[in-house]
Structures are given as C-alpha cells and as structure tokens.
Coordinates of C-alpha atoms in Angstrom, one line a residue:
X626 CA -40.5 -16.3 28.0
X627 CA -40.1 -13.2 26.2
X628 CA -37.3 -12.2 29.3
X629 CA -35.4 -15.6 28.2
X630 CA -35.5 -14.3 24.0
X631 CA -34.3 -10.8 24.9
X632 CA -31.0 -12.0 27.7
X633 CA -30.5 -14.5 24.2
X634 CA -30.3 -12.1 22.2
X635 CA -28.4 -10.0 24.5
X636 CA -25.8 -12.6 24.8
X637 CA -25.8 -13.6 21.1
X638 CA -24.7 -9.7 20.6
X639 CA -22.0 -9.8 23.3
X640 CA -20.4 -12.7 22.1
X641 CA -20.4 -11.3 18.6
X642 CA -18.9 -8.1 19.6
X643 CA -16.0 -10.1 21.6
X644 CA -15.6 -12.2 18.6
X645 CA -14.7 -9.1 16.6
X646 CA -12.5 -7.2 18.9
X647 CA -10.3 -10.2 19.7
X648 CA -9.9 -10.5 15.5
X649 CA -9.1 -6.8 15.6
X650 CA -6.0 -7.3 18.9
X651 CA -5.3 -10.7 17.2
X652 CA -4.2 -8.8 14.2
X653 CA -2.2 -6.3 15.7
X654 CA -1.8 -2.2 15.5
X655 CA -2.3 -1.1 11.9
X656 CA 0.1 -0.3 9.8
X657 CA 0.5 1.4 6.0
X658 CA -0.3 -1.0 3.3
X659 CA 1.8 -3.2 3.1
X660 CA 4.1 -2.4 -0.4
X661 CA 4.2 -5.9 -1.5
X662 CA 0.6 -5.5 -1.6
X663 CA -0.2 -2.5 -4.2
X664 CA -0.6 -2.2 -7.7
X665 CA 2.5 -3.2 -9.8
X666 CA 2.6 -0.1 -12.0
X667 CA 3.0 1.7 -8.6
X668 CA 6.0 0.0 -7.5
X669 CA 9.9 0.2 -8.4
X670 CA 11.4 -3.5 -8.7
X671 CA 14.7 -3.2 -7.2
X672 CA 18.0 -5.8 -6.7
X673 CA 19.1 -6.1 -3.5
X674 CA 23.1 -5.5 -3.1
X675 CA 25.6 -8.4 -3.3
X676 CA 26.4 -9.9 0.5
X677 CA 29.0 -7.8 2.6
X678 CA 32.3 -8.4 2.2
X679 CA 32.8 -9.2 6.0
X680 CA 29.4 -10.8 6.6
X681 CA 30.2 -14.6 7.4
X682 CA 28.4 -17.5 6.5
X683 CA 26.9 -18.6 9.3
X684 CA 24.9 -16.5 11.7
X685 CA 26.7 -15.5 14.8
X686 CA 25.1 -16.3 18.5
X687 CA 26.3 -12.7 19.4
X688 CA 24.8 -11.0 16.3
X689 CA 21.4 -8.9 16.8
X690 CA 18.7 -8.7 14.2
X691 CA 18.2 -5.1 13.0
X692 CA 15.5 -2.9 14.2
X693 CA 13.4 0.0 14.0
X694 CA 10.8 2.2 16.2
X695 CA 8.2 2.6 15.4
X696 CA 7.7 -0.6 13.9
X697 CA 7.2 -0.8 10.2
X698 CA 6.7 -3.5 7.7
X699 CA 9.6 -5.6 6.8
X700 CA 10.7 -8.1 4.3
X701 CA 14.0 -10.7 4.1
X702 CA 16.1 -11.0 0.9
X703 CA 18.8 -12.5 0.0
X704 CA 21.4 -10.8 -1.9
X705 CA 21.3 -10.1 -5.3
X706 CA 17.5 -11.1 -4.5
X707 CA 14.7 -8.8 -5.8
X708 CA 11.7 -6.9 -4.1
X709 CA 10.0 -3.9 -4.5
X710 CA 9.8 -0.8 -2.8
X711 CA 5.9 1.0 -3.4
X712 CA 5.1 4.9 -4.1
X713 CA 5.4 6.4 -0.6
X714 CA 8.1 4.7 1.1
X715 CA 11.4 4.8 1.9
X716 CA 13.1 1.8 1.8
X717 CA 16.1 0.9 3.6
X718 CA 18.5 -2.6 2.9
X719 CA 20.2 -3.3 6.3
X720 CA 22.6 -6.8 6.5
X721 CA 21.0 -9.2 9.1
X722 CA 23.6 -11.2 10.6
X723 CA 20.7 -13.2 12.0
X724 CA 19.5 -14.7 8.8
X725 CA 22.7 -14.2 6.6
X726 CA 20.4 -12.0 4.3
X727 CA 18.7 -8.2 3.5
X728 CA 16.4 -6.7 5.6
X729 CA 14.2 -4.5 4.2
X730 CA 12.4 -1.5 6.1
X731 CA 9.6 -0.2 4.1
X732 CA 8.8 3.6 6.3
X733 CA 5.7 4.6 4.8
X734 CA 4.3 7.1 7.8
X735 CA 5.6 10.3 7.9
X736 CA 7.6 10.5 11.2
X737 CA 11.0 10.2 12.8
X738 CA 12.3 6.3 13.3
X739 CA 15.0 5.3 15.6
X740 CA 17.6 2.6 14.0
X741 CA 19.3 -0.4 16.7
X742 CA 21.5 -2.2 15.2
X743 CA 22.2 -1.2 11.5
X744 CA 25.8 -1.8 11.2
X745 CA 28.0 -2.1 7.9
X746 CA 27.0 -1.4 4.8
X747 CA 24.3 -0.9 3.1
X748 CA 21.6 0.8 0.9
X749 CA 18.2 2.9 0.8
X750 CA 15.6 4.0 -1.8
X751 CA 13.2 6.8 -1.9
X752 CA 10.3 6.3 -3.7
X753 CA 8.0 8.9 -2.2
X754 CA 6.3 10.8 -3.2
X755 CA 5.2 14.7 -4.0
X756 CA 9.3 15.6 -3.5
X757 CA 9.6 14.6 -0.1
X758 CA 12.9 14.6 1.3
X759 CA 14.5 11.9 4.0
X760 CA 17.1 13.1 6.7
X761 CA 19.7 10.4 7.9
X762 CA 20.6 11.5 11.4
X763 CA 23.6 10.9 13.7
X764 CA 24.1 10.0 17.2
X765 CA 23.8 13.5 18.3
X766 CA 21.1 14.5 15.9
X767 CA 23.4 16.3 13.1
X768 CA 22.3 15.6 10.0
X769 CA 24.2 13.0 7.8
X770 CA 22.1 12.3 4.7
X771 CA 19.4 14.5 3.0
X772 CA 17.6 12.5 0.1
X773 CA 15.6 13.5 -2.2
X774 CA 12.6 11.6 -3.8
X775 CA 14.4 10.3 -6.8
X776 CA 12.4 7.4 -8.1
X777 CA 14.0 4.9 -6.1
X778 CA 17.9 5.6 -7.0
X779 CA 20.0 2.5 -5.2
X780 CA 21.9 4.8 -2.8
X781 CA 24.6 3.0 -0.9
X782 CA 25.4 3.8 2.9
X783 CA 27.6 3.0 5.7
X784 CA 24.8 2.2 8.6
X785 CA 27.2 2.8 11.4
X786 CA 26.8 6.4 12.0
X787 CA 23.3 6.3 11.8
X788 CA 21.0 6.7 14.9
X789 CA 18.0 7.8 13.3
X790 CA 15.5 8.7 10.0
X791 CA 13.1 10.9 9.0
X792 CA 11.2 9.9 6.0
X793 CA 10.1 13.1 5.1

C-alpha cells in the first residue's frame, strides 16, 4: 500500500512538472518587457507619421509584412495614431503594406537586428538610455545612421537602404 502512495505521488509530481514546462513553451522565448507594459512616467508618448504618400489603400497580394531578427516586440498603428516607446528601446515606424498601417519595432536588447522588408519611408526613436548610440547599417555593412539617445526625437528615414541595426 505504502508502494501504491509513493508511484501516486510520484505521478502527481510528474504531471505537475509537465503542466509547467508546457505553460513555459506555450508562452514562447522571452523577450524584454514589453514597453506598453512599464510605468507611464518612463515612457515617451509619440504620433505616428501621416500614411506614405505612395502607400495605397488597399493591401496588395504581392506586398510582405515587415520584419526583423531577432524577433522583438511589435505593435500596429495607424497613422497619425499614438503609442509609446519605453526607456531602453529603440523604436522604429516601418509602413506595412500588409495592414495599411505602422509597424512598430520596439529593440530593447542590445545586439545587431537584420531588417526584411522595410521599404519607403519612415521613422525611428531613441529612447535609451545611459547615451547609447544606434548604427543604421547598409547592405554592405557601411554605416548610414549614427543616433544618439535623444529622448525620443521623431527622426524620419528612407528604409530602403537599410539592411541592418544596432541598438547600441
């Protein structure tokens, strides 16, 4: 009997253990805090840009969402919409032809990001922190951008020479 409590128990602990590591994969790879998540004070409220001039209405069949690698958190807006970009990040406002609206890439961990499909105009926003600088790169690495942590300036940027960024 006392074989039949401890194989229970056993069990109970197995199953308890699988219950918490499929939560864990159901929730995916971690990722910074999200900034629509953090204290307001620690935010910078910003206005998306007006629609491109050459975006159209409707979303083309052919068009491509933008992307980014590694992954970071995003956020859809239209234009003239607001969001906000948190302490830490660099934000970027790429047109998605897809949705007929901003996306907005929050890069929060320090590293280098590959851009596909960031095409037209655009903007980005630097609200790190401690001074750090962001470097817009070109196809063949050469350096098209340095900016500055500036308290989250609305820079506007042509996309379509960029390949790559490093947030700080």
């Amino acid at each position: 009997m006392r074989t039949a409590r401890a194989q229970r128990s056993v069990l109970g602990v197995l199953g308890a253990l699988i219950l918490a590591l499929a939560a864990v994969f159901a929730a995916g790879p971690a990722q910074a805090v999200s900034p629509s998540s953090g204290a307001a004070a620690d935010q910078a409220l910003l206005i998306a840009p007006p629609a491109p001039s050459d975006a159209q209405a409707g979303a083309s069949l052919a068009a491509a969402s933008p992307g980014i690698s590694p992954a970071v958190n995003t956020q859809h807006v239209p234009a003239g919409g607001s969001f906000s970009c948190g302490d830490g990040n660099f934000c970027a406002a790429v047109w998605d032809p897809t949705t007929s609206d901003w996306k907005i890439f929050f890069l929060f961990a320090c590293q280098r990001y590959s851009v596909s499909n960031w095409l037209g105009d655009g903007a980005y926003y630097n609200q790190q922190t401690g001074n750090a600088t962001a470097s817009i790169y070109g196809q063949s690495g050469n350096l098209l951008v340095s900016a500055p942590a500036d308290g989250g300036i609305i820079h506007d940027i042509d996309w379509d020479a960029v390949w790559s960024i490093r947030n700080c």
